[in-house]
Every structure is written in structure tokens, then in C-alpha cells.
XYZ file of N, CA and C in Angstrom:
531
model
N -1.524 -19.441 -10.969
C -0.092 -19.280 -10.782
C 0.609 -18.963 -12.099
N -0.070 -19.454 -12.925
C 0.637 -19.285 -14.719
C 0.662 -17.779 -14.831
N -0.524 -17.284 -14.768
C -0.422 -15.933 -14.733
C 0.812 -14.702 -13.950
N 0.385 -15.364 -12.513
C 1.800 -14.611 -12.054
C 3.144 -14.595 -12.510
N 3.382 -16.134 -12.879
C 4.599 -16.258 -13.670
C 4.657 -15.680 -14.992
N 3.922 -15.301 -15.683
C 3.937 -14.713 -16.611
C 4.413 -13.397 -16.118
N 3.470 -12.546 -15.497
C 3.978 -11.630 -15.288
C 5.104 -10.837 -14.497
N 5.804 -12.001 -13.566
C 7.159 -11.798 -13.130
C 8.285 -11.820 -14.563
N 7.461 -12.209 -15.163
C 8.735 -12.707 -16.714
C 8.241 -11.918 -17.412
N 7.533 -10.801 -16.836
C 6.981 -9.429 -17.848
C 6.741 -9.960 -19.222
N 5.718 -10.891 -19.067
C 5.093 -11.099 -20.421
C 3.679 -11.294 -20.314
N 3.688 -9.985 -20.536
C 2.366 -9.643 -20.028
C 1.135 -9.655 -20.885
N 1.202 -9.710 -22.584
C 0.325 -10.142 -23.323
C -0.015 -11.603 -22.960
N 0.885 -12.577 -22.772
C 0.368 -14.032 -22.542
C -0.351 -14.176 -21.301
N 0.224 -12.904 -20.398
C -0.625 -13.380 -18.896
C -2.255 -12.689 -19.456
N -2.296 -11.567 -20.181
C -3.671 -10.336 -20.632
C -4.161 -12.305 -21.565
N -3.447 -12.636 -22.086
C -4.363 -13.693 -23.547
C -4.595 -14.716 -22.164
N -4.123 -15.472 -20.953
C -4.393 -16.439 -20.393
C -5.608 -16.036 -19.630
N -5.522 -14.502 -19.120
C -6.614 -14.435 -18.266
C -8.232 -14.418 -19.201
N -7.803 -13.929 -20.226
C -9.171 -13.930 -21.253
C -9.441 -15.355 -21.800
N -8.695 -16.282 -21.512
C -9.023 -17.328 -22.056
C -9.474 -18.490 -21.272
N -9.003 -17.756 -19.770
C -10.073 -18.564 -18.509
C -11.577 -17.827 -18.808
N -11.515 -16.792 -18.642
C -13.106 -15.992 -18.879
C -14.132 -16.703 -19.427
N -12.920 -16.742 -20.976
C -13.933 -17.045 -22.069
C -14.482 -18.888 -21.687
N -13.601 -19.580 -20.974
C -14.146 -21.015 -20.757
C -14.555 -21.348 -19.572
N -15.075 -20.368 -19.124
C -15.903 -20.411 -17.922
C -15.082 -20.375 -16.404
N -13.993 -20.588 -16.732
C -13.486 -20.467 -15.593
C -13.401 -19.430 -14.212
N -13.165 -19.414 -13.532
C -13.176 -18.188 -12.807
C -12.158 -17.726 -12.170
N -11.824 -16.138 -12.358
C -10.377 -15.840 -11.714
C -10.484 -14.769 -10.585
N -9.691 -14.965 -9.942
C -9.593 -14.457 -8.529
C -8.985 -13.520 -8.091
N -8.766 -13.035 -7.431
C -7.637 -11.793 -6.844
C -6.134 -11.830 -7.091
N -5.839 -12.844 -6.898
C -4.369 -13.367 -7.518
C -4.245 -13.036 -8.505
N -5.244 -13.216 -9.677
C -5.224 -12.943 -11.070
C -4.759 -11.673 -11.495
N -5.910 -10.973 -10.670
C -6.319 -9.015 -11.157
C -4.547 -8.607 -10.611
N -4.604 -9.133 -8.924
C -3.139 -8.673 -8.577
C -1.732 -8.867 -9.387
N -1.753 -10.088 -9.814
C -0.462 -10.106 -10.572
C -0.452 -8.953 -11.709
N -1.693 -8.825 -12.941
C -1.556 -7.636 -13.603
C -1.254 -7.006 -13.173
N -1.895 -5.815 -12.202
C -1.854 -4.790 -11.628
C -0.275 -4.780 -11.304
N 0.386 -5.422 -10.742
C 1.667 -5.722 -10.090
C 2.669 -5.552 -11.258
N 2.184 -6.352 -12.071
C 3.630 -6.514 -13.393
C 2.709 -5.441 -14.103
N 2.040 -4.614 -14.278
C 2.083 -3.571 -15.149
C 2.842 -1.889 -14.346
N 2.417 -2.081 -12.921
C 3.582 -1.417 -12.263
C 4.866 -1.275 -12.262
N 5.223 -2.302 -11.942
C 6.822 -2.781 -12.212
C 7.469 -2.778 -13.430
N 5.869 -2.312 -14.696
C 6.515 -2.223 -16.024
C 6.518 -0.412 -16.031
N 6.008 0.021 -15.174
C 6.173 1.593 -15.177
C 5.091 2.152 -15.942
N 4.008 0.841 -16.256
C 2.534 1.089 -17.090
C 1.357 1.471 -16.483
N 1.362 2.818 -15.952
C 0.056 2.646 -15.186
C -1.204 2.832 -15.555
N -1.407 3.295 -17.338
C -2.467 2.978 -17.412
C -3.239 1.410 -17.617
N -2.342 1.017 -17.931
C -2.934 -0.876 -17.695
C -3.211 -0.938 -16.494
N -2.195 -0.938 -15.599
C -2.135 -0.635 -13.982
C -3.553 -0.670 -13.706
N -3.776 0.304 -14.199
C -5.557 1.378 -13.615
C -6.501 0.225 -14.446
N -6.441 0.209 -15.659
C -7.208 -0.551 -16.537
C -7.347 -1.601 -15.473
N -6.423 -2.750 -14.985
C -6.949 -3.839 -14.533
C -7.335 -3.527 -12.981
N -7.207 -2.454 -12.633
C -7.447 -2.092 -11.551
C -9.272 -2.287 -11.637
N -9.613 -1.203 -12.443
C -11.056 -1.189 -12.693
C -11.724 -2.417 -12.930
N -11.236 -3.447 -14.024
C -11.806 -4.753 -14.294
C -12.201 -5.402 -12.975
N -10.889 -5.247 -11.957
C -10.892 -6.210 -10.559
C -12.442 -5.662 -10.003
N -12.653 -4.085 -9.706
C -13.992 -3.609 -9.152
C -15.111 -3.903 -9.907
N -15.221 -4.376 -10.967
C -16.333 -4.569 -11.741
C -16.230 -5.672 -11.933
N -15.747 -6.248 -11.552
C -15.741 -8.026 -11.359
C -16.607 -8.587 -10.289
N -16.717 -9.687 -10.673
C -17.121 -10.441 -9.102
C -16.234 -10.635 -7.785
N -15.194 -10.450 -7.892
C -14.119 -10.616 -6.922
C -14.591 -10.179 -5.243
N -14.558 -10.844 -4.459
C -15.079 -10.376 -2.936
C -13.176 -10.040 -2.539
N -13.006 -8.816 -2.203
C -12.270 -8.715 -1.896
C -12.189 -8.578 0.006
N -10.777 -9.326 0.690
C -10.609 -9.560 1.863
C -10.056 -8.838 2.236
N -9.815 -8.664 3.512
C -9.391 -7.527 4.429
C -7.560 -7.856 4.047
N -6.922 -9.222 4.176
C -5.338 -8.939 3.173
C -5.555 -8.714 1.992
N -6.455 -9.035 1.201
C -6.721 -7.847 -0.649
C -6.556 -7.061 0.022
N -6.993 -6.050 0.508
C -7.196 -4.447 0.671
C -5.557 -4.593 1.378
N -5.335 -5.031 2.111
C -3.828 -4.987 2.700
C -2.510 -4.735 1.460
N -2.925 -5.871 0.685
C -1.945 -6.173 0.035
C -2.322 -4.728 -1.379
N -3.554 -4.385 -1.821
C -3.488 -3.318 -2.975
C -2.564 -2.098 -2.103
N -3.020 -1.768 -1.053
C -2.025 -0.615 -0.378
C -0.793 -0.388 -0.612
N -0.016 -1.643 -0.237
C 1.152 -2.121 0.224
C 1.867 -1.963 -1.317
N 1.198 -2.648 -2.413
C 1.733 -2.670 -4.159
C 1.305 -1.086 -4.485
N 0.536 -1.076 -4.077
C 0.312 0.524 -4.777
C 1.071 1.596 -4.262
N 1.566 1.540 -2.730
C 2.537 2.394 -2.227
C 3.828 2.325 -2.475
N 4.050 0.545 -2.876
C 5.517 0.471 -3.366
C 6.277 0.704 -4.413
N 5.207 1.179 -5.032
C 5.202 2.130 -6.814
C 4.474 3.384 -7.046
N 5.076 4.182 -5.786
C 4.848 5.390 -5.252
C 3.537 6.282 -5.896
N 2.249 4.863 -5.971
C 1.056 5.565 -6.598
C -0.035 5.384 -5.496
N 0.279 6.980 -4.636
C 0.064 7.044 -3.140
C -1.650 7.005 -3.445
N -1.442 7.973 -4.683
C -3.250 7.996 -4.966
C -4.518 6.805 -5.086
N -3.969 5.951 -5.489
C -4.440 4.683 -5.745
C -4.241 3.639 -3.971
N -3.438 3.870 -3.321
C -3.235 3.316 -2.154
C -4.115 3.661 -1.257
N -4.351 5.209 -1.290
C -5.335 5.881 -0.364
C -6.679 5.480 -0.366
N -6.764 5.388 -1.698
C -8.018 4.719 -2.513
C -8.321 3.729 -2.186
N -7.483 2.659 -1.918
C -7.658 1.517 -1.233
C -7.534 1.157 0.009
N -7.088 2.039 0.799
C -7.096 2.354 2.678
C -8.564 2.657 2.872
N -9.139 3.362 2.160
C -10.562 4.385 2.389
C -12.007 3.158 2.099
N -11.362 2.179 1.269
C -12.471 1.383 0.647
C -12.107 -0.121 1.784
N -11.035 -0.473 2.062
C -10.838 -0.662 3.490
C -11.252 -0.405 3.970
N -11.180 0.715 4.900
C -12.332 1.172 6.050
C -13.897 1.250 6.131
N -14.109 1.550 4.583
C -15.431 1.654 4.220
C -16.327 0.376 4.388
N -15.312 -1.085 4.025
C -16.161 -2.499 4.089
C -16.506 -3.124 4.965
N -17.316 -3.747 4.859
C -17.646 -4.979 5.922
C -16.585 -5.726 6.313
N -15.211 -5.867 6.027
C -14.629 -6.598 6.209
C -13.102 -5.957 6.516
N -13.201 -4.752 7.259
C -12.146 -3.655 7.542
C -11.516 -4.586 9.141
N -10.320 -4.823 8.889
C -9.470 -4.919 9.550
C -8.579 -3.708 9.807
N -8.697 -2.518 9.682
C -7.467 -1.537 9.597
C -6.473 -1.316 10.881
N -5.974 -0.962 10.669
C -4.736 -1.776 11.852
C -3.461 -0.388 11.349
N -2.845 -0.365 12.703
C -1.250 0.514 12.319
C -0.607 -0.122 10.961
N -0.787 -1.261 10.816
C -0.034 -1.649 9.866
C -0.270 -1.040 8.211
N -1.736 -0.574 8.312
C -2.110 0.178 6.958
C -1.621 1.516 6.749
N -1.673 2.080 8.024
C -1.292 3.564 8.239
C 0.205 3.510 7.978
N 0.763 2.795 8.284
C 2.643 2.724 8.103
C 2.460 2.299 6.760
N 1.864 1.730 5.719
C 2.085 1.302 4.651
C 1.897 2.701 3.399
N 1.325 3.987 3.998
C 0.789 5.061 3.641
C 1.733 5.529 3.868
N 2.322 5.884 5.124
C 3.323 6.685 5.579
C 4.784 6.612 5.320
N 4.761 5.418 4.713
C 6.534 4.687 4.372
C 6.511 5.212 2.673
N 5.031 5.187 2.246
C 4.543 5.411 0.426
C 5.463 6.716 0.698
N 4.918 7.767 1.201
C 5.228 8.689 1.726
C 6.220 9.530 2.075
N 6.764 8.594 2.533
C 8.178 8.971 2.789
C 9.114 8.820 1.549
N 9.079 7.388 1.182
C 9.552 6.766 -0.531
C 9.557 8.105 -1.647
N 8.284 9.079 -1.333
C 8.161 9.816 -2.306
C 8.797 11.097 -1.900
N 9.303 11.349 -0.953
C 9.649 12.197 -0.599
C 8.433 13.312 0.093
N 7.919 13.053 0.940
C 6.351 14.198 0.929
C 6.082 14.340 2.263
N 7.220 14.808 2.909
C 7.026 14.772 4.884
C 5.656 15.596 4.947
N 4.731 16.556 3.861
C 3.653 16.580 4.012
C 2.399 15.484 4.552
N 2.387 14.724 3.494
C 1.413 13.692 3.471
C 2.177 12.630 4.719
N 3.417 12.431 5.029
C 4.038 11.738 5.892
C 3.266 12.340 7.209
N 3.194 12.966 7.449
C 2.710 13.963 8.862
C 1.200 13.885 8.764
N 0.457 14.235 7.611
C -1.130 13.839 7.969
C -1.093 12.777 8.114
N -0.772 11.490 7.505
C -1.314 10.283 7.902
C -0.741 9.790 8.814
N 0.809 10.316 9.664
C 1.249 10.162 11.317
C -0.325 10.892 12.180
N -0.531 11.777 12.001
C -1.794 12.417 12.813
C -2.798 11.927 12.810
N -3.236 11.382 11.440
C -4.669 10.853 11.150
C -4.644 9.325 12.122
N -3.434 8.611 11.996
C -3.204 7.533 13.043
C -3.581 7.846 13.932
N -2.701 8.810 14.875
C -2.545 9.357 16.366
C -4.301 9.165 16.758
N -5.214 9.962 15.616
C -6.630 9.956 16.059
C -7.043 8.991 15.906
N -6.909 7.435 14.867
C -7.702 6.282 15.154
C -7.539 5.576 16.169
N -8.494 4.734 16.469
C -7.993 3.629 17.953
C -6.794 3.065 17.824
N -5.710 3.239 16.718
C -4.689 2.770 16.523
C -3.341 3.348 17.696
N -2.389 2.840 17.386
C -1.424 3.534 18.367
C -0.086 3.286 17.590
N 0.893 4.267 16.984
C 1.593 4.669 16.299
C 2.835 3.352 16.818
N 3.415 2.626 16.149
C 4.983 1.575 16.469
C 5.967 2.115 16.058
N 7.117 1.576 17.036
C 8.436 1.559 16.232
C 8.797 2.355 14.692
N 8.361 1.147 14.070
C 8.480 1.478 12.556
C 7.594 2.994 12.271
N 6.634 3.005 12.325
C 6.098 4.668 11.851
C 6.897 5.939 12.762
N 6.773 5.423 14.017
C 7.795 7.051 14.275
C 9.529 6.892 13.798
N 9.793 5.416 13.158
C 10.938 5.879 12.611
C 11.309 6.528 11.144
N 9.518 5.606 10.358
C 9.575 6.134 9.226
C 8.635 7.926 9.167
N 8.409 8.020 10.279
C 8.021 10.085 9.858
C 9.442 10.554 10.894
N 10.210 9.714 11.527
C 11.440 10.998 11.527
C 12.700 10.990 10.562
N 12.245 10.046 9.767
C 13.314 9.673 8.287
C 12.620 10.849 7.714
N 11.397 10.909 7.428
C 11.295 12.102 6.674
C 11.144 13.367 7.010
N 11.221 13.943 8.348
C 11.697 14.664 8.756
C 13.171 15.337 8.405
N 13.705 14.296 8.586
C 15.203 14.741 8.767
C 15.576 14.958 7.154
N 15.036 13.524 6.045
C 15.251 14.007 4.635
C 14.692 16.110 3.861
N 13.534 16.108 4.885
C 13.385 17.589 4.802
C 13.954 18.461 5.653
N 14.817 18.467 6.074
C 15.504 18.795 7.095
C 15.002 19.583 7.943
N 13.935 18.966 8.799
C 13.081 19.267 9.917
C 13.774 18.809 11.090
N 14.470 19.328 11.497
C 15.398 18.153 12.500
C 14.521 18.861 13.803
N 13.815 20.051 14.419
C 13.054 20.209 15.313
C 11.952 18.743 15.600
N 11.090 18.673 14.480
C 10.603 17.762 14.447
C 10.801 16.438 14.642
N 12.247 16.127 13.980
C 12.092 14.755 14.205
C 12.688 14.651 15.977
N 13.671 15.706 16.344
C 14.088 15.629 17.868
C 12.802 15.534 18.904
N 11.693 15.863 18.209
C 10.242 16.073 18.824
C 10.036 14.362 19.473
N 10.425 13.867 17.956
C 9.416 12.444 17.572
C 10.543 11.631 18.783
N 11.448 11.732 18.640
C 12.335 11.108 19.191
C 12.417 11.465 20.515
N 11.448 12.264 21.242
C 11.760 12.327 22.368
C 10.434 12.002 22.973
N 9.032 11.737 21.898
C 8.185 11.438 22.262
C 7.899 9.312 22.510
N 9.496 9.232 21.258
C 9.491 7.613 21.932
C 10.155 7.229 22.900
N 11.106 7.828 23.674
C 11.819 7.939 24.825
C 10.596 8.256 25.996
N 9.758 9.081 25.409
C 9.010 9.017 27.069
C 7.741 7.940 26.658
N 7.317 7.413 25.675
C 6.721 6.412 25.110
C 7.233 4.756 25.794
N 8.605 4.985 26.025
C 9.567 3.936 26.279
C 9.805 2.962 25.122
N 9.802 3.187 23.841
C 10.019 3.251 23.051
C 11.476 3.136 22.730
N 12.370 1.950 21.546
C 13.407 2.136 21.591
C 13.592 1.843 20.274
N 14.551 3.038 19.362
C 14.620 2.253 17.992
C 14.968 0.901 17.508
N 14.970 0.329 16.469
C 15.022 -1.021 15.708
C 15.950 -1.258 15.707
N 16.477 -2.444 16.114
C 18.460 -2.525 15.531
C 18.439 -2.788 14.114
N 17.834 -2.536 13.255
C 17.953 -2.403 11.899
C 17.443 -0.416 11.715
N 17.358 0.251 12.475
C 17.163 1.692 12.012
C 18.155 2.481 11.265
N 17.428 2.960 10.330
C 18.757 3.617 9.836
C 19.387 5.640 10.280
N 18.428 5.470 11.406
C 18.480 6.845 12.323
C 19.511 7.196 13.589
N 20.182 6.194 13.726
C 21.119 6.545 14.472
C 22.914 6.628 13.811
């Protein structure tokens, strides 16, 4: 927990000197650990540390769980480093321990949208459509947000008429009507 707090208080040499100083005394650190770096070197707009502790976490002992893989997505999309998210959707799916769920695909698709890229917003709406998954609320509201930010309005009248016969009804928190 020292660590995280460190790095919410972006002091991030004492959290880099605490984690080397569990290492060095045998201690052992966990996902929490690697995540808080990774997290506060984002939020510091540092992504090669970012990456740096990214790599340490894979060459570690760390067993990572099906919420690890949830949660790298989710931080990595929310600091619009879609590349690194994908990276971690794919190694998700790839494990023994793949839970993948709509909820990963919307965490891609919202990255997505954040970045402005109704490209990549639309493959990974499709790439859904084809897993055993089945598209919610939230994703056809977040690919007709980006629709409409590209001003595709065919499209999003598409999406919107495919949740009407879906029976489908927007969020009372949407910001589409």
C-alpha cells in the first residue's frame, strides 16, 4: 500500500527506492506493486517508465489474474495507450485464465473513442459482434458517440435503430440524446 501511496503523491523515486528495497530483502511484490508504477508513471505522462515497469511485471514472477488483465486494459486505455491495452486484451485471451467478457471489448472501444479513432472504434464494435459476446448498452452508446464525433450520423442512426429493434434503451446517464 506504501507504494501506491507513494505514487498517488507522484513520488515516484521513493515508490522505484521502496520497491527495490523489498526485492533486495527478500520480500515479495505483487501486482499491486508493478500496477501502481505503471499507473503513476502514466498519470505522470512518462511512458517510458510506464513500459519499463511494464516489462519488469512480465519478467517477474507475478501470476497474473483474469482482473490483472482486466484492470492493465482499463489503465492503459485510460491513458489513451490503446497499443499497450490491445496488448493486454490479446494476452488475456491467450491465458489459461481468460475471462474475456463485453466488458473488455467496451474498455477498447471507449480507449477508442477517448482518442478520437471511430476507426479502431468500429473494428473492435465488429470484432465483438463475432465473439460469443453480445454488444450492451454502453458499447453501442460508446461507437455512436463516435460516430457522431466523426460526423457519421448515417451510422450512428444505423446503431440506434439496431438498439430499438434489439429492444434496447439508452442509459439515463447518456450523453446522446
Amino acid at each position: 500500500f506504501l507504494i501506491a501511496s507513494y505514487c498517488r503523491n507522484r513520488q515516484m523515486e521513493k515508490a522505484e527506492s521502496l520497491f527495490h528495497d523489498m526485492v533486495n530483502n527478500g520480500l515479495e511484490v505483487d501486482f499491486k506493486a508493478f500496477i501502481s508504477l505503471i499507473q503513476g508513471y502514466l498519470a505522470l505522462d512518462d511512458k517510458p517508465r510506464a513500459e519499463y515497469w511494464t516489462r519488469e511485471m512480465r519478467v517477474s514472477d507475478v501470476h497474473l489474474y483474469f482482473r490483472d488483465y482486466r484492470t492493465l486494459i482499463k489503465i492503459f486505455a485510460q491513458y489513451h495507450d490503446m497499443e499497450h491495452a490491445e496488448f493486454w486484451f490479446r494476452e488475456m485471451a491467450n491465458s489459461q485464465d481468460s475471462w474475456l467478457s463485453t466488458h473488455e471489448y467496451n474498455l477498447l472501444i471507449r480507449g477508442y473513442e477517448m482518442r478520437k479513432d471511430p476507426d479502431r472504434v468500429e473494428y473492435w464494435f465488429k470484432e465483438l459482434r463475432k465473439s460469443k459476446w453480445n454488444p450492451d448498452v454502453q458499447t453501442y452508446e460508446t461507437v455512436i458517440r463516435a460516430y457522431l464525433q466523426a460526423g457519421r450520423m448515417d451510422d450512428a442512426r444505423k446503431l440506434v435503430l439496431q438498439m430499438a429493434s434489439n429492444r434496447m434503451k439508452l442509459s439515463p446517464k447518456s450523453t446522446l440524446e
